Short mmCIF file of C-alpha atoms and ligand atoms in Angstrom, two decimals:
data_model
loop_
_atom_site.label_atom_id
_atom_site.label_comp_id
_atom_site.label_asym_id
_atom_site.label_seq_id
_atom_site.Cartn_x
_atom_site.Cartn_y
_atom_site.Cartn_z
CA UNK S 1 -245.70 -72.90 87.44
CA UNK S 2 -247.16 -70.77 84.63
CA UNK S 3 -250.25 -72.54 83.28
CA UNK S 4 -252.18 -71.47 80.20
CA UNK S 5 -255.67 -72.97 79.91
CA UNK S 6 -257.06 -72.82 76.38
CA UNK S 7 -260.67 -72.92 75.20
CA UNK S 8 -260.61 -73.94 71.52
CA UNK S 9 -262.25 -71.74 68.87
CA UNK S 10 -265.73 -72.38 67.48
CA UNK S 11 -265.12 -75.19 65.10
CA UNK S 12 -266.81 -77.99 63.33
CA UNK S 13 -267.82 -78.46 59.72
CA UNK S 14 -271.23 -78.54 58.12
CA UNK S 15 -272.13 -81.13 55.44
CA UNK S 16 -275.43 -79.45 54.56
CA UNK S 17 -273.52 -76.25 53.85
CA UNK S 18 -270.60 -77.84 52.03
CA UNK S 19 -272.69 -80.17 49.86
CA UNK S 20 -276.03 -78.43 49.46
CA UNK S 21 -275.46 -74.77 50.33
CA UNK S 22 -277.83 -74.94 53.34
CA UNK S 23 -276.24 -72.30 55.57
CA UNK S 24 -279.06 -71.77 58.06
CA UNK S 25 -277.74 -74.52 60.36
CA UNK S 26 -274.54 -72.72 61.23
CA UNK S 27 -274.44 -71.33 64.74
CA UNK S 28 -271.85 -69.52 66.79
CA UNK S 29 -271.70 -70.66 70.37
CA UNK S 30 -270.16 -68.66 73.18
CA UNK S 31 -270.31 -69.10 76.89
CA UNK S 32 -267.68 -68.77 79.55
CA UNK S 33 -265.27 -71.74 79.71
CA UNK S 34 -266.47 -72.85 83.14
CA UNK S 35 -264.37 -76.02 83.07
CA UNK S 36 -261.20 -73.92 82.77
CA UNK S 37 -262.33 -71.40 85.39
CA UNK S 38 -263.08 -74.35 87.68
CA UNK S 39 -259.65 -75.90 87.16
CA UNK S 40 -257.95 -72.54 87.70
CA UNK S 41 -259.79 -72.21 91.02
CA UNK S 42 -257.85 -75.13 92.43
CA UNK S 43 -254.46 -74.01 91.11
CA UNK S 44 -254.12 -70.97 93.34
CA UNK S 45 -250.45 -71.48 94.06
CA UNK S 46 -249.74 -71.21 90.33
CA UNK S 47 -249.78 -68.40 87.82
CA UNK S 48 -252.79 -69.25 85.62
CA UNK S 49 -254.26 -67.55 82.58
CA UNK S 50 -257.25 -68.49 80.40
CA UNK S 51 -257.23 -67.95 76.66
CA UNK S 52 -260.68 -68.13 75.06
CA UNK S 53 -260.13 -68.73 71.36
CA UNK S 54 -263.91 -68.70 70.83
CA UNK S 55 -263.72 -64.96 71.47
CA UNK S 56 -260.19 -64.34 70.23
CA UNK S 57 -259.53 -67.05 67.59
CA UNK S 58 -256.02 -65.82 66.65
CA UNK S 59 -254.70 -65.28 70.16
CA UNK S 60 -252.54 -68.38 70.71
CA UNK S 61 -249.17 -67.26 69.34
CA UNK S 62 -249.10 -63.90 71.05
CA UNK S 63 -250.12 -65.46 74.39
CA UNK S 64 -247.45 -68.14 74.10
CA UNK S 65 -244.89 -65.39 73.64
CA UNK S 66 -246.17 -62.97 76.25
CA UNK S 67 -246.97 -65.51 78.99
CA UNK S 68 -244.38 -68.20 78.18
CA UNK S 69 -246.33 -71.01 79.90
CA UNK S 70 -244.67 -74.08 81.42
CA UNK S 71 -247.83 -76.06 80.85
CA UNK S 72 -250.70 -75.65 78.40
CA UNK S 73 -254.06 -77.31 79.13
CA UNK S 74 -256.72 -77.68 76.45
CA UNK S 75 -260.37 -78.57 76.93
CA UNK S 76 -262.22 -80.20 74.02
CA UNK S 77 -265.63 -81.36 72.93
CA UNK S 78 -265.68 -83.98 70.19
CA UNK S 79 -266.04 -81.51 67.30
CA UNK S 80 -263.05 -79.61 68.73
CA UNK S 81 -260.76 -82.62 69.07
CA UNK S 82 -258.98 -82.29 65.69
CA UNK S 83 -258.54 -78.56 66.23
CA UNK S 84 -257.00 -79.16 69.65
CA UNK S 85 -254.46 -81.58 68.18
CA UNK S 86 -253.57 -78.96 65.58
CA UNK S 87 -253.26 -76.23 68.23
CA UNK S 88 -251.20 -78.54 70.45
CA UNK S 89 -248.85 -79.00 67.48
CA UNK S 90 -248.43 -75.23 67.30
CA UNK S 91 -247.67 -75.11 71.03
CA UNK S 92 -245.12 -77.91 70.62
CA UNK S 93 -243.39 -76.05 67.77
CA UNK S 94 -243.27 -72.71 69.51
CA UNK S 95 -242.68 -73.54 73.16
CA UNK S 96 -241.27 -76.09 75.57
CA UNK S 97 -244.52 -76.28 77.55
CA UNK S 98 -245.97 -79.62 78.63
CA UNK S 99 -249.34 -80.25 77.00
CA UNK S 100 -252.39 -81.67 78.78
CA UNK S 101 -255.87 -82.26 77.41
CA UNK S 102 -259.11 -82.87 79.32
CA UNK S 103 -262.85 -82.44 78.93
CA UNK S 104 -265.65 -84.38 77.36
CA UNK S 105 -263.80 -85.88 74.39
CA UNK S 106 -260.74 -86.80 76.43
CA UNK S 107 -263.12 -88.55 78.84
CA UNK S 108 -265.14 -90.53 76.29
CA UNK S 109 -262.34 -91.31 73.83
CA UNK S 110 -258.98 -90.79 75.60
CA UNK S 111 -257.10 -92.87 73.03
CA UNK S 112 -257.81 -90.21 70.39
CA UNK S 113 -255.34 -87.92 72.17
CA UNK S 114 -252.61 -90.54 72.48
CA UNK S 115 -250.33 -88.79 70.02
CA UNK S 116 -246.99 -87.00 69.70
CA UNK S 117 -248.23 -83.52 70.62
CA UNK S 118 -250.08 -84.48 73.82
CA UNK S 119 -248.26 -85.38 77.05
CA UNK S 120 -251.16 -86.26 79.40
CA UNK S 121 -254.85 -87.01 79.01
CA UNK S 122 -257.14 -86.22 81.96
CA UNK S 123 -260.23 -88.43 82.06
CA UNK S 124 -263.37 -87.21 83.84
CA UNK S 125 -263.45 -84.51 86.51
CA UNK S 126 -260.10 -82.74 86.72
CA UNK S 127 -260.43 -80.18 89.49
CA UNK S 128 -258.69 -82.46 91.99
CA UNK S 129 -256.62 -84.68 89.68
CA UNK S 130 -255.11 -81.87 87.57
CA UNK S 131 -253.32 -80.13 90.49
CA UNK S 132 -252.01 -83.58 91.49
CA UNK S 133 -250.54 -83.91 88.00
CA UNK S 134 -249.13 -80.38 88.05
CA UNK S 135 -247.39 -81.17 91.32
CA UNK S 136 -245.99 -84.42 89.93
CA UNK S 137 -244.68 -82.58 86.85
CA UNK S 138 -243.11 -79.87 89.03
CA UNK S 139 -241.31 -82.49 91.11
CA UNK S 140 -240.47 -84.44 87.97
CA UNK S 141 -242.14 -87.50 89.49
CA UNK S 142 -243.55 -90.34 87.47
CA UNK S 143 -246.45 -91.07 89.85
CA UNK S 144 -249.59 -92.72 88.58
CA UNK S 145 -252.61 -90.51 89.26
CA UNK S 146 -256.03 -92.18 88.98
CA UNK S 147 -257.99 -90.68 86.09
CA UNK S 148 -254.87 -89.49 84.24
CA UNK S 149 -253.13 -91.27 81.37
CA UNK S 150 -249.62 -90.45 80.20
CA UNK S 151 -249.48 -90.29 76.42
CA UNK S 152 -247.36 -93.04 74.87
CA UNK S 153 -247.08 -90.87 71.72
CA UNK S 154 -249.08 -93.59 69.93
CA UNK S 155 -246.38 -96.20 70.60
CA UNK S 156 -248.85 -98.35 72.54
CA UNK S 157 -252.42 -97.99 73.84
CA UNK S 158 -252.99 -95.73 76.83
CA UNK S 159 -253.25 -97.29 80.24
CA UNK S 160 -254.38 -95.61 83.44
CA UNK S 161 -255.89 -96.33 86.82
CA UNK S 162 -259.61 -95.60 86.88
CA UNK S 163 -260.67 -92.86 89.29
CA UNK S 164 -263.58 -93.35 91.67
CA UNK S 165 -265.03 -89.87 91.36
CA UNK S 166 -266.61 -88.64 94.54
CA UNK S 167 -267.48 -85.45 96.39
CA UNK S 168 -263.81 -84.63 96.96
CA UNK S 169 -263.32 -84.27 93.17
CA UNK S 170 -265.60 -81.20 93.31
CA UNK S 171 -263.22 -79.39 95.71
CA UNK S 172 -266.13 -77.20 96.80
CA UNK S 173 -264.00 -74.78 98.81
CA UNK S 174 -262.06 -73.62 95.73
CA UNK S 175 -264.19 -71.11 93.77
CA UNK S 176 -264.06 -70.94 89.97
CA UNK S 177 -261.81 -68.12 88.74
CA UNK S 178 -264.56 -66.16 86.97
CA UNK S 179 -262.23 -63.17 87.11
CA UNK S 180 -259.81 -64.72 84.62
CA UNK S 181 -262.24 -64.15 81.74
CA UNK S 182 -263.30 -60.61 82.67
CA UNK S 183 -261.93 -59.28 79.36
CA UNK S 184 -264.12 -61.69 77.42
CA UNK S 185 -267.27 -61.40 79.52
CA UNK S 186 -269.15 -58.96 77.28
CA UNK S 187 -269.17 -61.73 74.64
CA UNK S 188 -270.95 -64.23 76.88
CA UNK S 189 -274.54 -63.29 76.11
CA UNK S 190 -277.77 -65.18 75.59
CA UNK S 191 -278.13 -64.49 71.89
CA UNK S 192 -281.93 -64.67 71.70
CA UNK S 193 -282.31 -61.91 74.29
CA UNK S 194 -278.98 -60.15 74.21
CA UNK S 195 -278.76 -60.74 77.98
CA UNK S 196 -275.51 -61.39 79.81
CA UNK S 197 -275.39 -64.99 80.96
CA UNK S 198 -273.13 -66.63 83.55
CA UNK S 199 -272.55 -70.34 84.04
CA UNK S 200 -272.80 -72.09 87.40
CA UNK S 201 -272.49 -75.76 88.22
CA UNK S 202 -274.75 -77.20 90.94
CA UNK S 203 -274.32 -80.89 90.13
CA UNK S 204 -272.05 -83.03 87.99
CA UNK S 205 -272.69 -86.30 86.18
CA UNK S 206 -275.90 -88.23 85.71
CA UNK S 207 -277.05 -91.61 87.04
CA UNK S 208 -278.88 -92.44 83.78
CA UNK S 209 -277.13 -94.01 80.82
CA UNK S 210 -278.88 -92.95 77.62
CA UNK S 211 -277.10 -94.71 74.78
CA UNK S 212 -276.24 -91.55 72.79
CA UNK S 213 -275.04 -89.51 75.77
CA UNK S 214 -271.38 -88.82 76.58
CA UNK S 215 -271.82 -87.63 80.20
CA UNK S 216 -271.32 -91.00 81.93
CA UNK S 217 -267.48 -91.15 81.94
CA UNK S 218 -267.15 -87.66 83.46
CA UNK S 219 -268.08 -89.08 86.86
CA UNK S 220 -268.34 -92.82 86.13
CA UNK S 221 -272.15 -92.52 86.29
CA UNK S 222 -272.19 -90.85 89.72
CA UNK S 223 -274.40 -87.88 90.47
CA UNK S 224 -272.45 -85.39 92.59
CA UNK S 225 -274.05 -82.27 94.02
CA UNK S 226 -272.13 -79.14 94.94
CA UNK S 227 -272.47 -77.75 98.48
CA UNK S 228 -275.33 -75.26 98.69
CA UNK S 229 -272.99 -72.50 99.97
CA UNK S 230 -270.73 -73.14 96.98
CA UNK S 231 -273.54 -72.57 94.49
CA UNK S 232 -274.68 -69.42 96.30
CA UNK S 233 -271.08 -68.16 96.35
CA UNK S 234 -270.76 -68.68 92.58
CA UNK S 235 -274.10 -67.03 91.75
CA UNK S 236 -273.18 -64.04 93.91
CA UNK S 237 -269.76 -63.75 92.27
CA UNK S 238 -271.46 -63.30 88.90
CA UNK S 239 -272.95 -60.00 90.12
CA UNK S 240 -273.26 -58.40 86.69
CA UNK S 241 -275.02 -61.31 85.02
CA UNK S 242 -278.83 -61.29 85.28
CA UNK S 243 -279.21 -64.79 83.80
CA UNK S 244 -277.60 -67.88 85.29
CA UNK S 245 -277.39 -71.07 83.27
CA UNK S 246 -277.05 -74.10 85.52
CA UNK S 247 -274.77 -76.21 83.35
CA UNK S 248 -275.56 -79.49 85.11
CA UNK S 249 -276.29 -82.35 82.75
CA UNK S 250 -279.27 -83.17 84.96
CA UNK S 251 -280.35 -80.31 87.23
CA UNK S 252 -282.55 -81.00 90.28
CA UNK S 253 -281.63 -84.72 90.00
CA UNK S 254 -281.50 -84.74 93.79
CA UNK S 255 -284.80 -83.01 94.69
CA UNK S 256 -283.95 -82.41 98.34
CA UNK S 257 -280.73 -80.64 97.28
CA UNK S 258 -282.73 -78.59 94.75
CA UNK S 259 -285.27 -77.57 97.43
CA UNK S 260 -282.49 -76.48 99.78
CA UNK S 261 -280.83 -74.52 96.99
CA UNK S 262 -284.07 -72.68 96.18
CA UNK S 263 -284.50 -71.77 99.87
CA UNK S 264 -280.90 -70.58 100.07
CA UNK S 265 -281.24 -68.42 96.94
CA UNK S 266 -284.31 -66.75 98.42
CA UNK S 267 -282.67 -66.31 101.81
CA UNK S 268 -279.64 -64.70 100.19
CA UNK S 269 -281.95 -62.15 98.52
CA UNK S 270 -280.69 -63.03 95.04
CA UNK S 271 -282.88 -61.81 92.17
CA UNK S 272 -281.76 -63.46 88.96
CA UNK S 273 -283.24 -65.64 86.27
CA UNK S 274 -282.25 -69.26 85.82
CA UNK S 275 -282.09 -71.76 83.01
CA UNK S 276 -281.74 -75.45 83.91
CA UNK S 277 -281.63 -78.81 82.11
CA UNK S 278 -284.11 -81.18 83.74
CA UNK S 279 -285.67 -84.56 83.03
CA UNK S 280 -289.40 -84.70 82.25
CA UNK S 281 -290.05 -87.51 84.76
CA UNK S 282 -288.61 -85.32 87.52
CA UNK S 283 -291.04 -82.52 86.50
CA UNK S 284 -293.94 -84.96 86.73
CA UNK S 285 -292.78 -86.29 90.12
CA UNK S 286 -291.89 -82.87 91.56
CA UNK S 287 -294.22 -80.18 90.14
CA UNK S 288 -294.05 -78.29 93.47
CA UNK S 289 -290.27 -78.09 93.18
CA UNK S 290 -290.58 -76.49 89.75
CA UNK S 291 -293.20 -74.09 91.15
CA UNK S 292 -290.81 -73.14 93.96
CA UNK S 293 -287.99 -72.55 91.49
CA UNK S 294 -290.28 -70.44 89.32
CA UNK S 295 -290.92 -68.26 92.40
CA UNK S 296 -287.20 -67.68 92.92
CA UNK S 297 -286.45 -66.92 89.26
CA UNK S 298 -286.46 -70.06 87.11
CA UNK S 299 -287.36 -68.80 83.67
CA UNK S 300 -286.79 -71.71 81.30
CA UNK S 301 -286.07 -75.40 81.42
CA UNK S 302 -284.22 -77.41 78.80
CA UNK S 303 -285.69 -80.91 78.49
CA UNK S 304 -284.29 -83.77 76.44
CA UNK S 305 -287.57 -85.15 75.03
CA UNK S 306 -285.40 -86.72 72.31
CA UNK S 307 -288.17 -88.68 70.51
CA UNK S 308 -291.96 -88.70 70.44
CA UNK S 309 -292.68 -92.42 70.67
CA UNK S 310 -291.96 -95.02 73.33
CA UNK S 311 -290.20 -97.46 71.06
CA UNK S 312 -287.57 -94.91 70.03
CA UNK S 313 -287.16 -93.75 73.65
CA UNK S 314 -286.62 -97.28 74.84
CA UNK S 315 -284.03 -97.94 72.12
CA UNK S 316 -282.15 -94.96 73.51
CA UNK S 317 -282.38 -96.39 77.03
CA UNK S 318 -283.95 -93.08 78.05
CA UNK S 319 -285.90 -94.75 80.89
CA UNK S 320 -288.80 -92.41 80.19
CA UNK S 321 -292.00 -92.37 78.18
CA UNK S 322 -293.82 -90.20 75.65
CA UNK S 323 -296.80 -89.93 78.03
CA UNK S 324 -294.52 -88.58 80.79
CA UNK S 325 -293.06 -86.08 78.34
CA UNK S 326 -296.56 -84.82 77.50
CA UNK S 327 -297.52 -84.63 81.17
CA UNK S 328 -294.38 -82.62 81.93
CA UNK S 329 -295.12 -80.20 79.08
CA UNK S 330 -298.63 -79.60 80.47
CA UNK S 331 -297.22 -78.93 83.97
CA UNK S 332 -294.58 -76.53 82.64
CA UNK S 333 -297.13 -74.61 80.57
CA UNK S 334 -299.36 -74.35 83.62
CA UNK S 335 -296.47 -72.96 85.62
CA UNK S 336 -295.62 -70.50 82.85
CA UNK S 337 -292.10 -71.80 82.39
CA UNK S 338 -290.48 -71.54 78.97
CA UNK S 339 -289.78 -74.95 77.46
CA UNK S 340 -286.60 -75.47 75.48
CA UNK S 341 -287.12 -78.94 74.01
CA UNK S 342 -284.24 -81.07 72.74
CA UNK S 343 -285.22 -83.52 70.00
CA UNK S 344 -282.94 -86.00 68.28
CA UNK S 345 -283.55 -86.65 64.58
CA UNK S 346 -282.46 -90.10 63.50
CA UNK S 347 -280.82 -90.30 60.06
CA UNK S 348 -283.41 -93.02 59.53
CA UNK S 349 -286.28 -90.48 59.59
CA UNK S 350 -288.93 -90.65 56.87
CA UNK S 351 -290.85 -87.62 55.63
CA UNK S 352 -293.78 -88.79 57.74
CA UNK S 353 -291.62 -88.74 60.89
CA UNK S 354 -290.44 -85.21 60.10
CA UNK S 355 -294.12 -84.21 59.71
CA UNK S 356 -295.07 -85.89 62.98
CA UNK S 357 -292.30 -84.17 64.89
CA UNK S 358 -293.20 -80.82 63.37
CA UNK S 359 -296.84 -81.32 64.39
CA UNK S 360 -295.87 -82.44 67.90
CA UNK S 361 -293.73 -79.35 68.48
CA UNK S 362 -296.54 -77.05 67.27
CA UNK S 363 -299.37 -78.86 69.09
CA UNK S 364 -297.45 -79.02 72.34
CA UNK S 365 -296.35 -75.38 71.96
CA UNK S 366 -292.69 -76.10 72.68
CA UNK S 367 -291.30 -72.58 73.02
CA UNK S 368 -287.84 -73.24 71.66
CA UNK S 369 -287.33 -76.61 70.00
CA UNK S 370 -283.67 -77.57 69.55
CA UNK S 371 -283.16 -80.31 66.99
CA UNK S 372 -279.94 -82.28 66.68
CA UNK S 373 -279.11 -85.24 64.47
CA UNK S 374 -278.48 -88.58 66.18
CA UNK S 375 -274.68 -88.79 66.30
CA UNK S 376 -272.70 -91.78 67.54
CA UNK S 377 -270.14 -89.92 69.65
CA UNK S 378 -267.02 -92.05 70.11
CA UNK S 379 -267.03 -93.80 73.45
CA UNK S 380 -270.82 -93.94 73.78
CA UNK S 381 -272.91 -97.11 73.75
CA UNK S 382 -274.55 -95.90 70.54
CA UNK S 383 -271.14 -95.73 68.89
CA UNK S 384 -270.48 -99.38 69.74
CA UNK S 385 -273.92 -100.37 68.48
CA UNK S 386 -273.76 -98.67 65.07
CA UNK S 387 -270.01 -98.59 64.41
CA UNK S 388 -270.27 -100.46 61.11
CA UNK S 389 -272.84 -97.97 59.75
CA UNK S 390 -270.76 -94.85 60.33
CA UNK S 391 -269.71 -93.27 57.05
CA UNK S 392 -268.08 -90.08 58.32
CA UNK S 393 -265.32 -90.51 60.87
CA UNK S 394 -263.85 -87.00 60.69
CA UNK S 395 -264.68 -85.54 64.13
CA UNK S 396 -264.99 -82.04 62.67
CA UNK S 397 -268.48 -83.15 61.62
CA UNK S 398 -269.48 -84.35 65.10
CA UNK S 399 -271.34 -81.12 65.89
CA UNK S 400 -274.68 -82.98 66.23
CA UNK S 401 -275.91 -81.16 63.10
CA UNK S 402 -274.49 -83.60 60.52
CA UNK S 403 -275.71 -87.06 59.52
CA UNK S 404 -272.56 -89.16 59.97
CA UNK S 405 -274.58 -92.30 59.22
CA UNK S 406 -276.47 -92.84 55.94
CA UNK S 407 -279.88 -91.18 55.77
CA UNK S 408 -282.94 -93.18 54.71
CA UNK S 409 -284.27 -90.18 52.76
CA UNK S 410 -282.28 -88.72 49.92
CA UNK S 411 -279.58 -86.82 51.83
CA UNK S 412 -280.35 -83.42 50.37
CA UNK S 413 -284.04 -83.84 51.18
CA UNK S 414 -283.12 -84.97 54.71
CA UNK S 415 -281.14 -81.78 55.32
CA UNK S 416 -283.84 -79.63 53.73
CA UNK S 417 -286.44 -81.15 56.04
CA UNK S 418 -284.03 -80.75 58.98
CA UNK S 419 -283.35 -77.09 58.17
CA UNK S 420 -287.03 -76.32 57.75
CA UNK S 421 -287.80 -78.00 61.07
CA UNK S 422 -285.19 -75.83 62.76
CA UNK S 423 -286.52 -72.76 61.01
CA UNK S 424 -290.12 -73.44 62.07
CA UNK S 425 -289.03 -73.93 65.62
CA UNK S 426 -286.88 -70.85 65.81
CA UNK S 427 -289.37 -68.56 64.12
CA UNK S 428 -291.79 -69.43 66.96
CA UNK S 429 -289.09 -69.02 69.59
CA UNK S 430 -289.67 -67.13 72.82
CA UNK S 431 -287.23 -67.61 75.66
C1 B12 I 1 -271.56 -74.81 78.76
C2 B12 I 1 -271.56 -75.68 77.53
C3 B12 I 1 -271.21 -75.08 76.31
C4 B12 I 1 -270.76 -73.61 76.22
C5 B12 I 1 -269.36 -73.29 76.74
C6 B12 I 1 -268.33 -74.34 76.45
C7 B12 I 1 -266.95 -73.78 76.23
N1 B12 I 1 -265.93 -74.56 76.52
O1 B12 I 1 -266.78 -72.71 75.76
C8 B12 I 1 -270.96 -73.32 74.71
C9 B12 I 1 -272.27 -72.57 74.59
C10 B12 I 1 -269.87 -72.53 74.03
C11 B12 I 1 -271.09 -74.73 74.12
C12 B12 I 1 -271.01 -74.98 72.77
C13 B12 I 1 -271.22 -76.22 72.18
N2 B12 I 1 -271.54 -77.35 72.83
CO1 B12 I 1 -271.66 -77.50 74.75
N3 B12 I 1 -272.00 -77.80 76.56
C14 B12 I 1 -271.94 -77.04 77.60
C15 B12 I 1 -272.43 -77.82 78.83
C16 B12 I 1 -273.90 -77.48 79.05
C17 B12 I 1 -271.71 -77.60 80.15
C18 B12 I 1 -270.18 -77.76 80.14
C19 B12 I 1 -269.64 -77.27 81.46
O2 B12 I 1 -269.26 -76.12 81.58
N4 B12 I 1 -269.67 -78.10 82.50
C20 B12 I 1 -269.18 -77.76 83.83
C21 B12 I 1 -267.67 -78.08 83.95
C22 B12 I 1 -267.16 -77.71 85.33
O3 B12 I 1 -267.55 -79.48 83.80
P1 B12 I 1 -266.72 -80.10 82.58
O4 B12 I 1 -266.86 -79.25 81.39
O5 B12 I 1 -267.08 -81.52 82.46
O6 B12 I 1 -265.22 -79.98 83.10
C23 B12 I 1 -264.62 -80.90 84.01
C24 B12 I 1 -263.95 -82.10 83.31
O7 B12 I 1 -264.49 -82.40 82.05
C25 B12 I 1 -262.49 -81.77 83.26
N5 B12 I 1 -261.96 -80.92 82.18
C26 B12 I 1 -262.61 -80.21 81.24
N6 B12 I 1 -261.72 -79.55 80.46
C27 B12 I 1 -260.49 -79.82 80.92
C28 B12 I 1 -259.23 -79.37 80.51
C29 B12 I 1 -258.09 -79.81 81.21
C30 B12 I 1 -256.75 -79.32 80.81
C31 B12 I 1 -258.23 -80.71 82.31
C32 B12 I 1 -257.06 -81.14 83.06
C33 B12 I 1 -259.50 -81.17 82.70
C34 B12 I 1 -260.62 -80.70 82.01
O8 B12 I 1 -262.33 -81.04 84.48
C35 B12 I 1 -263.44 -80.16 84.65
C36 B12 I 1 -263.65 -79.87 86.13
O9 B12 I 1 -263.80 -81.05 86.87
C37 B12 I 1 -272.24 -79.30 78.35
C38 B12 I 1 -273.19 -80.33 78.95
C39 B12 I 1 -272.72 -80.75 80.31
N7 B12 I 1 -273.57 -80.66 81.26
O10 B12 I 1 -271.57 -81.13 80.48
C40 B12 I 1 -272.46 -79.14 76.83
C41 B12 I 1 -271.71 -80.08 75.90
C42 B12 I 1 -270.29 -80.19 76.36
N8 B12 I 1 -271.77 -79.36 74.63
C43 B12 I 1 -271.95 -80.11 73.63
C44 B12 I 1 -272.04 -79.67 72.29
C45 B12 I 1 -272.40 -80.73 71.26
C46 B12 I 1 -271.82 -78.35 71.94
C47 B12 I 1 -271.88 -77.76 70.53
C48 B12 I 1 -271.27 -78.60 69.43
C49 B12 I 1 -273.28 -77.35 70.14
C50 B12 I 1 -274.45 -78.04 70.64
N9 B12 I 1 -275.15 -78.76 69.79
O11 B12 I 1 -274.77 -77.90 71.84
C51 B12 I 1 -271.12 -76.42 70.72
C52 B12 I 1 -269.65 -76.52 70.23
C53 B12 I 1 -268.96 -75.22 70.09
C54 B12 I 1 -267.90 -75.22 69.04
N10 B12 I 1 -266.69 -75.52 69.39
O12 B12 I 1 -268.17 -74.96 67.93
C55 B12 I 1 -272.02 -81.57 74.04
C56 B12 I 1 -270.66 -82.24 73.74
C57 B12 I 1 -270.77 -83.57 73.12
C58 B12 I 1 -269.41 -84.00 72.67
N11 B12 I 1 -268.97 -85.18 73.07
O13 B12 I 1 -268.76 -83.29 71.98
C59 B12 I 1 -272.38 -81.45 75.54
C60 B12 I 1 -271.88 -82.61 76.42
C61 B12 I 1 -273.91 -81.36 75.62
C62 B12 I 1 -274.61 -82.50 74.95
N12 B12 I 1 -275.51 -82.20 74.06
O14 B12 I 1 -274.41 -83.67 75.13
N13 B12 I 1 -271.29 -75.67 75.08
S1 SF4 I 2 -279.19 -87.65 78.14
FE1 SF4 I 2 -279.63 -86.60 80.05
S2 SF4 I 2 -280.64 -88.17 81.32
FE2 SF4 I 2 -279.63 -89.25 79.65
S3 SF4 I 2 -277.61 -89.85 80.52
FE3 SF4 I 2 -277.35 -87.90 79.41
S4 SF4 I 2 -277.58 -86.33 80.96
FE4 SF4 I 2 -278.45 -88.20 81.80
#
């Protein structure tokens, strides 16, 4: 079968820009579409191509004509969901291909894609389930595959068998098809340094359940680690990329796996730099692990500090404390690791809270603070909790840089304070 896997273009809308002319929040994101490379890796008996519309935004029509796919698969984050429906409509009009959607939005809010232009919705990890679907389509079978819902074209709600994601869903022996994006690779750079960056997955899912986070349904809350040899294989394949971003939602979540991986990287004689998302409580429990990773090339860690007081952290079900965050920062500074700190600004913030956060970031010398606005992503616990307060339902605004709930401060002032916080952070940035 000819399968075209499509990464949607950079999309999303900006309220601060549209309403108040604050343009400094706009960012262009590019990174290789690892999800699509991963899926392609387990479709070896098929003819697969990847189209990255983030690099080539107008490429869909010509690729539909030149490749004539039998099946088109889209991946989508929440802010890309409307765009994917629009693109699927264009596929429907111009080809007879079956249309499948998967990824984070399909996993948290599958019903959103239950519409005329989508044929199947893949929920959670798809590396194993997608080839099962492709086979069923090829044989024209109507089999039920756990984790996959057949669109009813909005005639009735979706129904599907839940999938118990486990190690076999990682299909470790099938390598991601990094080669399928070779033409785009020069665009996948770490903007702050202009360095080429490659993406590698060493673990999927997260056992925590923070109320704003959308990771849970990808694996049903399970934490699945890739085989050590698999991770080494993937890092080695990305020979030309000096920086590797581990894309795991929660890297080093299994410390013994992380120790073994560090040993294996050293043993393989690999000299690269790494960027990983870790939890602060893990840093405090495992400072030696971080030290070991620093020795083998860890350059920066991304930490979701989220908030600076315990009450706010507990409301998020973060299962962590402000004191632990501070302790982790001290350890990371001591180790000389760059700290990329994620903070979540509630629309409820007062001027005083903006000031406090600004002071915290400066006092704690967070190297690169990344501020997002608390956003109730559909399908999350937060969304259920605050549903009645949501004033913007258009998913184009769910970029985590828009207040989709009312702000306590005058809205323009809120965005001005938000923009200046981002500016302060980024003008201090060193990664
Ligand atoms: C790498 C990454 C990026 C990269 C590359 C993504 C790309 N497609 O081009 C870049 C830098 C471009 C990016 C950008 C953004 N990102 Co981002 N990103 C990630 C990250 C760290 C890893 C994703 C990944 O590669 N995982 C590894 C692969 C193997 O797993 P996977 O994606 O889950 O794929 C599996 C399944 O989902 C499924 N699947 C996925 N797609 C498909 C498609 C089909 C057809 C099928 C069958 C199955 C399937 O099968 C796959 C294999 O099992 C995640 C966080 C995370 N850890 O998941 C955030 C994340 C996805 N990003 C997020 C966000 C918010 C953004 C941005 C809006 C900016 C921001 N604030 O970070 C922008 C949006 C860009 C835009 N459109 O304008 C959020 C999404 C929240 C949401 N619900 O929308 C996440 C979850 C991080 C977070 N803060 O919570 N991102
Ligand atoms: S925010 Fe981080 S720790 Fe919390 S559930 Fe999501 S990935 Fe896990």
